[in-house]
Coordinates of C-alpha atoms and ligand atoms in Angstrom, one line a residue:
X1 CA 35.3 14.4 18.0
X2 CA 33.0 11.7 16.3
X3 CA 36.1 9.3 16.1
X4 CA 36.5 9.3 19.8
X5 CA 32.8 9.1 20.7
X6 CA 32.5 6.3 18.4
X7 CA 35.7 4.3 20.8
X8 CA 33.9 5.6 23.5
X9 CA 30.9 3.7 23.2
X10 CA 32.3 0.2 23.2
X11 CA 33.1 0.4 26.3
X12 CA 30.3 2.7 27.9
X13 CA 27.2 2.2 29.4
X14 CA 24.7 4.1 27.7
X15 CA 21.0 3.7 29.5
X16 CA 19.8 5.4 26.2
X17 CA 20.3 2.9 24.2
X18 CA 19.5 0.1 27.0
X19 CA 16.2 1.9 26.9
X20 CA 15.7 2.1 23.4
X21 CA 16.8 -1.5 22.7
X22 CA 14.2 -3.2 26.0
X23 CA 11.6 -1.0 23.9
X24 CA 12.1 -2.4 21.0
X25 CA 12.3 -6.1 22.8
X26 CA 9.0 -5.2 24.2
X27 CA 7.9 -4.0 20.0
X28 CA 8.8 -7.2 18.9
X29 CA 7.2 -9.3 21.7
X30 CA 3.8 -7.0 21.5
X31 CA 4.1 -7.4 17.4
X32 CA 4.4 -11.4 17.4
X33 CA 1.5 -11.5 20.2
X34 CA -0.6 -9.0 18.1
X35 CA 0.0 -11.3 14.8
X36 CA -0.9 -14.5 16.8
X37 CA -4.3 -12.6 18.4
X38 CA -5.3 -11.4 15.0
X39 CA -5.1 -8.0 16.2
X40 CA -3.8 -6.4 12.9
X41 CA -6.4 -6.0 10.6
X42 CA -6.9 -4.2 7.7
X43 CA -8.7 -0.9 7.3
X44 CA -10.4 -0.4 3.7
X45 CA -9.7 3.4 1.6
X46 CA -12.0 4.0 -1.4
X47 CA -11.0 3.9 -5.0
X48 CA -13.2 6.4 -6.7
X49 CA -13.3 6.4 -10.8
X50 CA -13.0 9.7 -11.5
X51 CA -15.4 9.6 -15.2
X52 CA -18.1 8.2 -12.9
X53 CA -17.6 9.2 -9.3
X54 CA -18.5 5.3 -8.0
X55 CA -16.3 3.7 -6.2
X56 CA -13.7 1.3 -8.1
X57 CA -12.3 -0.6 -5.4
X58 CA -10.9 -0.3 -2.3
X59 CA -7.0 -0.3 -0.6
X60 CA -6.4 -2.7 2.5
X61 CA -4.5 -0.7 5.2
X62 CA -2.9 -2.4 7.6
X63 CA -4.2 -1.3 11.5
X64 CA -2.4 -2.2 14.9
X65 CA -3.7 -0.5 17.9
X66 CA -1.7 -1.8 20.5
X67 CA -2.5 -1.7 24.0
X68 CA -1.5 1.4 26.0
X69 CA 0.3 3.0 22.9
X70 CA -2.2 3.6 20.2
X71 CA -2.3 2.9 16.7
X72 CA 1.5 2.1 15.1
X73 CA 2.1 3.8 11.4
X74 CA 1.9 0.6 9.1
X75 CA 5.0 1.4 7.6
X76 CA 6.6 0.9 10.9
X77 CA 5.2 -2.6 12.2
X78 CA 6.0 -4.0 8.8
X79 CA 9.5 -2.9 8.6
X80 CA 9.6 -4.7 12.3
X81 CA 7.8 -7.8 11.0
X82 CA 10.5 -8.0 7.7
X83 CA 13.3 -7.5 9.8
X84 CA 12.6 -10.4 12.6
X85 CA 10.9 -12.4 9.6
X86 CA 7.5 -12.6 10.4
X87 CA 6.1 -10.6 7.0
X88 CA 4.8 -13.1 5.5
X89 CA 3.0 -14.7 8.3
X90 CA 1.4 -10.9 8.9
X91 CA 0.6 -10.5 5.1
X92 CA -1.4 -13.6 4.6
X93 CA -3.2 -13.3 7.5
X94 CA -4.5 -9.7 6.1
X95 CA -4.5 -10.5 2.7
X96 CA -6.6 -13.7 3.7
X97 CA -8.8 -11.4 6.1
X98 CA -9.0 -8.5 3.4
X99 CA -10.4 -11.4 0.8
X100 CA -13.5 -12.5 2.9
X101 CA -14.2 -9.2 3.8
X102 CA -14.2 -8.1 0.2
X103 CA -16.0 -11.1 -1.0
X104 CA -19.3 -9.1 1.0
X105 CA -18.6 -6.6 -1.7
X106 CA -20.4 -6.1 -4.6
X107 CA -18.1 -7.7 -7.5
X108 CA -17.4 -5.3 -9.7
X109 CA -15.6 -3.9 -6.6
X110 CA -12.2 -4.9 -6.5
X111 CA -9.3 -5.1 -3.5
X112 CA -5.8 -3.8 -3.7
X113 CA -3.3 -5.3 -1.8
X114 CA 0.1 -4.0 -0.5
X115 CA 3.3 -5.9 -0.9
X116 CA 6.4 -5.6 1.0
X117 CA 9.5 -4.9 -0.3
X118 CA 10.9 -8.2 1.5
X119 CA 8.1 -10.6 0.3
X120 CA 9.3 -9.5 -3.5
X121 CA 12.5 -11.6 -3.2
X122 CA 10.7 -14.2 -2.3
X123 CA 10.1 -16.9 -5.4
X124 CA 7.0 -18.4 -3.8
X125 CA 4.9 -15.3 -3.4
X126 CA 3.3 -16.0 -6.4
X127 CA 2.3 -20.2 -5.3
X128 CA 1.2 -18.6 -1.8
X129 CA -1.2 -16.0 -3.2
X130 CA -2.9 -18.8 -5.5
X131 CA -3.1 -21.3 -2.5
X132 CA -4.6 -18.5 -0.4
X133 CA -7.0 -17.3 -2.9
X134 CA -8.2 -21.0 -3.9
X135 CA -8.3 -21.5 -0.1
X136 CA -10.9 -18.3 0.8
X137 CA -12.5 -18.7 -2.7
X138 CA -11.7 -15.5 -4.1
X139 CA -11.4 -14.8 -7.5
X140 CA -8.0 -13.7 -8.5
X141 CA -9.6 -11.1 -11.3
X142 CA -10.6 -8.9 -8.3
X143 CA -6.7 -8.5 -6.6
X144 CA -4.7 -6.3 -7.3
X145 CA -1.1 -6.2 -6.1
X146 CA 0.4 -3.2 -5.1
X147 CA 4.2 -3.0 -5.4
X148 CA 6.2 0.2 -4.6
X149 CA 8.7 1.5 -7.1
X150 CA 11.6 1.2 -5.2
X151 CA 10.8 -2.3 -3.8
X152 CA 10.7 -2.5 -7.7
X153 CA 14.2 -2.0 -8.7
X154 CA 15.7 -3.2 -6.1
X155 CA 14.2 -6.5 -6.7
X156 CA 14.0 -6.7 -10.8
X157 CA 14.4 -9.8 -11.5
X158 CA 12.8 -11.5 -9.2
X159 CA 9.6 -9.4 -9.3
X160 CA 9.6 -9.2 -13.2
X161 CA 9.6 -13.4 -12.2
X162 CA 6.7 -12.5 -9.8
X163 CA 4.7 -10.0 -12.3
X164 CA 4.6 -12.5 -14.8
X165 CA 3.5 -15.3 -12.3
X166 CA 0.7 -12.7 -11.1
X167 CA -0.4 -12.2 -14.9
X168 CA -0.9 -15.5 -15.5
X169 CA -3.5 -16.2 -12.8
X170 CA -5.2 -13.0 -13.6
X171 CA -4.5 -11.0 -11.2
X172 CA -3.4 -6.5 -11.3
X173 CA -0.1 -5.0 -10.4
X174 CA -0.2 -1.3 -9.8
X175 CA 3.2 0.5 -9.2
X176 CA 2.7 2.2 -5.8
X177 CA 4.3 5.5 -5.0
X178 CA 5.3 6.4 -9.1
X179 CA 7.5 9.2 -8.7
X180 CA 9.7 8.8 -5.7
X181 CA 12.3 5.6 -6.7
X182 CA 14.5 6.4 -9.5
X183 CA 13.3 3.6 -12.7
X184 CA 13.9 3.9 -15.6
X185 CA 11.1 4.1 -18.0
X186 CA 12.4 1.8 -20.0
X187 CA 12.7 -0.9 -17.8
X188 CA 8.7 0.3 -17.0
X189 CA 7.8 -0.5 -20.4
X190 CA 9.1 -3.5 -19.9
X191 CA 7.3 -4.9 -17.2
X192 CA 3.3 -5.6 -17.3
X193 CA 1.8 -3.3 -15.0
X194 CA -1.6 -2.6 -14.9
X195 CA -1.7 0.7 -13.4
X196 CA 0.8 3.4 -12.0
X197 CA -0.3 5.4 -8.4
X198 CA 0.9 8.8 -8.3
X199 CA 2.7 9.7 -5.1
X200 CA 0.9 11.9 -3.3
X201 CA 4.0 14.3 -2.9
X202 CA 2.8 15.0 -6.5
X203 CA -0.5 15.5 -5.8
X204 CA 0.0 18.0 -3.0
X205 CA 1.5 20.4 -4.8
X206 CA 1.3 20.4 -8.5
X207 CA -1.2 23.1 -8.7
X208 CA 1.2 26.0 -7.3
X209 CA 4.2 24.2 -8.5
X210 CA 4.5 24.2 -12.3
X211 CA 7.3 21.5 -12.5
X212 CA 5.2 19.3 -10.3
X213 CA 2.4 20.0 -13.0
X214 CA 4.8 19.4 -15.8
X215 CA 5.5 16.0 -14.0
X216 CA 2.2 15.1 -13.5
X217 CA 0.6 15.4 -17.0
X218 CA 4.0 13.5 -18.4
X219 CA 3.0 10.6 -15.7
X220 CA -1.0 10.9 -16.8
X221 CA 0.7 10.7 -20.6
X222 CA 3.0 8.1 -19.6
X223 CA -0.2 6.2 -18.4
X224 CA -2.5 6.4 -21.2
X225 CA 0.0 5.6 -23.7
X226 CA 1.1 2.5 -22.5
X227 CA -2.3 2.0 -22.0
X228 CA -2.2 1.5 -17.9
X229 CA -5.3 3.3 -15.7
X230 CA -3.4 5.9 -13.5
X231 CA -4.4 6.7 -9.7
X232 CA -3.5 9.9 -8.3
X233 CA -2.9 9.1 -4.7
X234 CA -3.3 12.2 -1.5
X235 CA -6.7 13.9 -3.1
X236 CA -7.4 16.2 0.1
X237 CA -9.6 19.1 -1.7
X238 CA -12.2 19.3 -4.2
X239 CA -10.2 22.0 -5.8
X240 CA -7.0 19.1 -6.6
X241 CA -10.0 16.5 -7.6
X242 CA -11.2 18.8 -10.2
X243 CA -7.7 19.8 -11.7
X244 CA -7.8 15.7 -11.9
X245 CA -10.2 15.4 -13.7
X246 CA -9.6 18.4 -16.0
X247 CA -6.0 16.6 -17.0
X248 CA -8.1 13.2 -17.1
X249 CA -6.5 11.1 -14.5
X250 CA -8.5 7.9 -14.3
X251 CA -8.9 7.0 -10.9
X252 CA -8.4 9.0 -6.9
X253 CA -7.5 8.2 -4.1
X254 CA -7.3 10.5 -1.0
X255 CA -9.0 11.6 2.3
X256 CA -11.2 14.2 0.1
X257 CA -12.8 11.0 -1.6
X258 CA -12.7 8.7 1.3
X259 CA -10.3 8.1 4.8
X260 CA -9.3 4.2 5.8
X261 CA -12.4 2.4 7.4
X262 CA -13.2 -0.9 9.5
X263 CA -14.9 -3.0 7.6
X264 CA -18.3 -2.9 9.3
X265 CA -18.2 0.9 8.0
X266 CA -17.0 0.0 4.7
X267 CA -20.0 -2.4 4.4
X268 CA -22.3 0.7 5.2
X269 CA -20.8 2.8 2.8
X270 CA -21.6 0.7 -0.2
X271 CA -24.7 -0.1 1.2
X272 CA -26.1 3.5 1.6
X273 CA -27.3 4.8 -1.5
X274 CA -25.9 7.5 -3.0
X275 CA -22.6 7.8 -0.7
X276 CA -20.1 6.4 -3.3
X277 CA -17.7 8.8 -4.2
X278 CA -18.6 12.0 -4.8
X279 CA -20.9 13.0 -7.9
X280 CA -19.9 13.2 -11.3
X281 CA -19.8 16.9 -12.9
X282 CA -21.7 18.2 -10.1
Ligands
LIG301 P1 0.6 3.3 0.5 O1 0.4 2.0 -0.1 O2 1.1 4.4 -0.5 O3 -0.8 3.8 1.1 C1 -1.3 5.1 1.0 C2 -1.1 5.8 2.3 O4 -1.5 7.2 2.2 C3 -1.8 5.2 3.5 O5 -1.1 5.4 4.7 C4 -3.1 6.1 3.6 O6 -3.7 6.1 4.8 C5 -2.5 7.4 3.2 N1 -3.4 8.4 2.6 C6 -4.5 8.1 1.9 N2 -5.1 9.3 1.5 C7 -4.4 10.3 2.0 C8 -4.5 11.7 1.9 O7 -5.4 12.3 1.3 N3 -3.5 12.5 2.5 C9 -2.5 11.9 3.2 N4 -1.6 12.7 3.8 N5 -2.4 10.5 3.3 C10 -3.3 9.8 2.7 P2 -0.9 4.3 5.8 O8 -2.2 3.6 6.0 O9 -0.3 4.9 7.0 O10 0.1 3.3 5.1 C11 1.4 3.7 4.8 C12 2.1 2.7 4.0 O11 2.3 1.5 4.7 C13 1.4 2.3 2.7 O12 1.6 3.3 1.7 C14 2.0 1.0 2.4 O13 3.2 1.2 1.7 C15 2.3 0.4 3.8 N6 1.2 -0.5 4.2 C16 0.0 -0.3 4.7 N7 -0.7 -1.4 4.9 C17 0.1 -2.4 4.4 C18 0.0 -3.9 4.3 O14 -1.0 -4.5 4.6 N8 1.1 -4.5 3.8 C19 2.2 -3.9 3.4 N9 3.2 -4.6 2.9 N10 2.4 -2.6 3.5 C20 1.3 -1.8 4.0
LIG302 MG1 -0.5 1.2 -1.7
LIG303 MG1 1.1 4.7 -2.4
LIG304 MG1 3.1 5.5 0.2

């Protein structure tokens, strides 16, 4: 029974989880060296404005391709980096890399920046950001903060602190992921967001599913009337980019419009002519 297998393992030896635990020893060790190399950097995803099909802006990505495994899913290395405290070494370092490669932009081009869960409960995040952007020179007006939803409620006060802080300075808060945390919308209304990102669990299927549909118009209506741009996130096919546009979602996001890029080939994507976004009404 689980009760006795549970007493069992006290006292056991159990080279799985000897395994598993020296892996995740090595992890760590591989994960601090990585942070101190500068080997995490961040990849850049296109933005597109969907009235104008140019490219809005860009998404920094976190990348680690560590030696002899390949690259580890962001959401993995970060969770690692919260839980042996190292998060907000890791984010300045991209968000500090992400800002001089985004200052090679042109500037109507703006950066949007992930934040962790973690780094929400933390009352300087707000002091940090300013130093670092007063450090790198780069105007706040162009950041944008991406919190999740979740990370959201289960930090409200704290990050309606932090929102406010953000505000002042000048900088954007999107709500990442809209859909999968539970808010309420009236706390939403409450809080100064400048834009909501659709999940892409949405996105995926709200043209054969008509309760996904239902739910994406109400978030597109949600948007407009509280006057916030709204991003569908997971665009894969020019068949979901034109619904999008049809039910006059602002802004897309998605491996049709644009897959994460080093920054060398980000730089030659704005550069070559006629390769931003995809064409208007074509
Ligand atoms: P997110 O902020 O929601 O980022 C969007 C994710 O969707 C990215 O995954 C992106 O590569 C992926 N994506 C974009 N277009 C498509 C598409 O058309 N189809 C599909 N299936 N996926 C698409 P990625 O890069 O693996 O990042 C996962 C999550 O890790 C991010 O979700 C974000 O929460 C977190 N993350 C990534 N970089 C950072 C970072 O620098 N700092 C922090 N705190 N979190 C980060
Ligand atoms: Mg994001
Ligand atoms: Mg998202
Ligand atoms: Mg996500």
């Amino acid at each position: 029974s689980a009760k006795r297998s549970r007493t069992k393992r006290v006292a056991r030896f159990e080279p799985e989880m000897l395994i598993t635990n020296m892996e995740r020893a090595q992890l760590e060790k591989d994960l601090l060296n990585a942070i101190a190399n500068n080997e995490i950097k961040p990849f850049y995803q296109p933005l597109v404005d969907l009235e104008t099909g140019e490219i809005s802006g860009f998404e920094a990505l976190a990348r680690w391709n560590r030696k002899g495994h390949g690259f580890v899913p962001p959401t993995e290395f970060i969770r690692i980096a919260e839980e042996i405290g190292v998060i907000t070494e890791l984010s300045d370092h991209l968000l500090r890399v992400a800002c001089l490669d985004a200052q090679k932009w042109p500037d109507t081009v703006s950066l949007s920046f992930n934040i962790s869960p973690l780094q929400l409960s933390d009352p300087h995040l707000g002091l940090r950001i300013l130093k670092l952007l007063n450090e790198v020179d780069f105007p706040p007006h162009r950041l944008e903060l991406e919190i999740t939803e979740t990370a959201l409620i289960n930090e409200l006060d704290t990050a309606t602190e932090i929102i406010y802080q953000m505000h002042q300075l000048g900088i954007r808060i999107s709500l990442d992921d809209f859909g999968t945390g539970y808010s309420n919308l009236s706390q939403l209304s409450h809080l100064d967001f400048n834009k909501i990102k659709i999940d892409r669990s949405f996105i995926d299927s709200f043209q054969t599913d008509e309760k996904r549909m239902t739910i994406v118009k109400s978030m597109l209506a949600l948007g407009s009337s509280l006057g916030m741009e709204t991003t569908a996130e997971g665009v894969e096919t020019s068949n979901q980019l034109a619904a999008l546009i049809e039910l006059g979602c602002s802004r897309g996001q998605g491996y049709y419009l644009g897959t994460p890029a080093s920054s060398e080939e980000t730089l030659k994507l704005l550069e070559t002519p006629h390769s931003r976004g995809f064409t208007a009404n074509a």
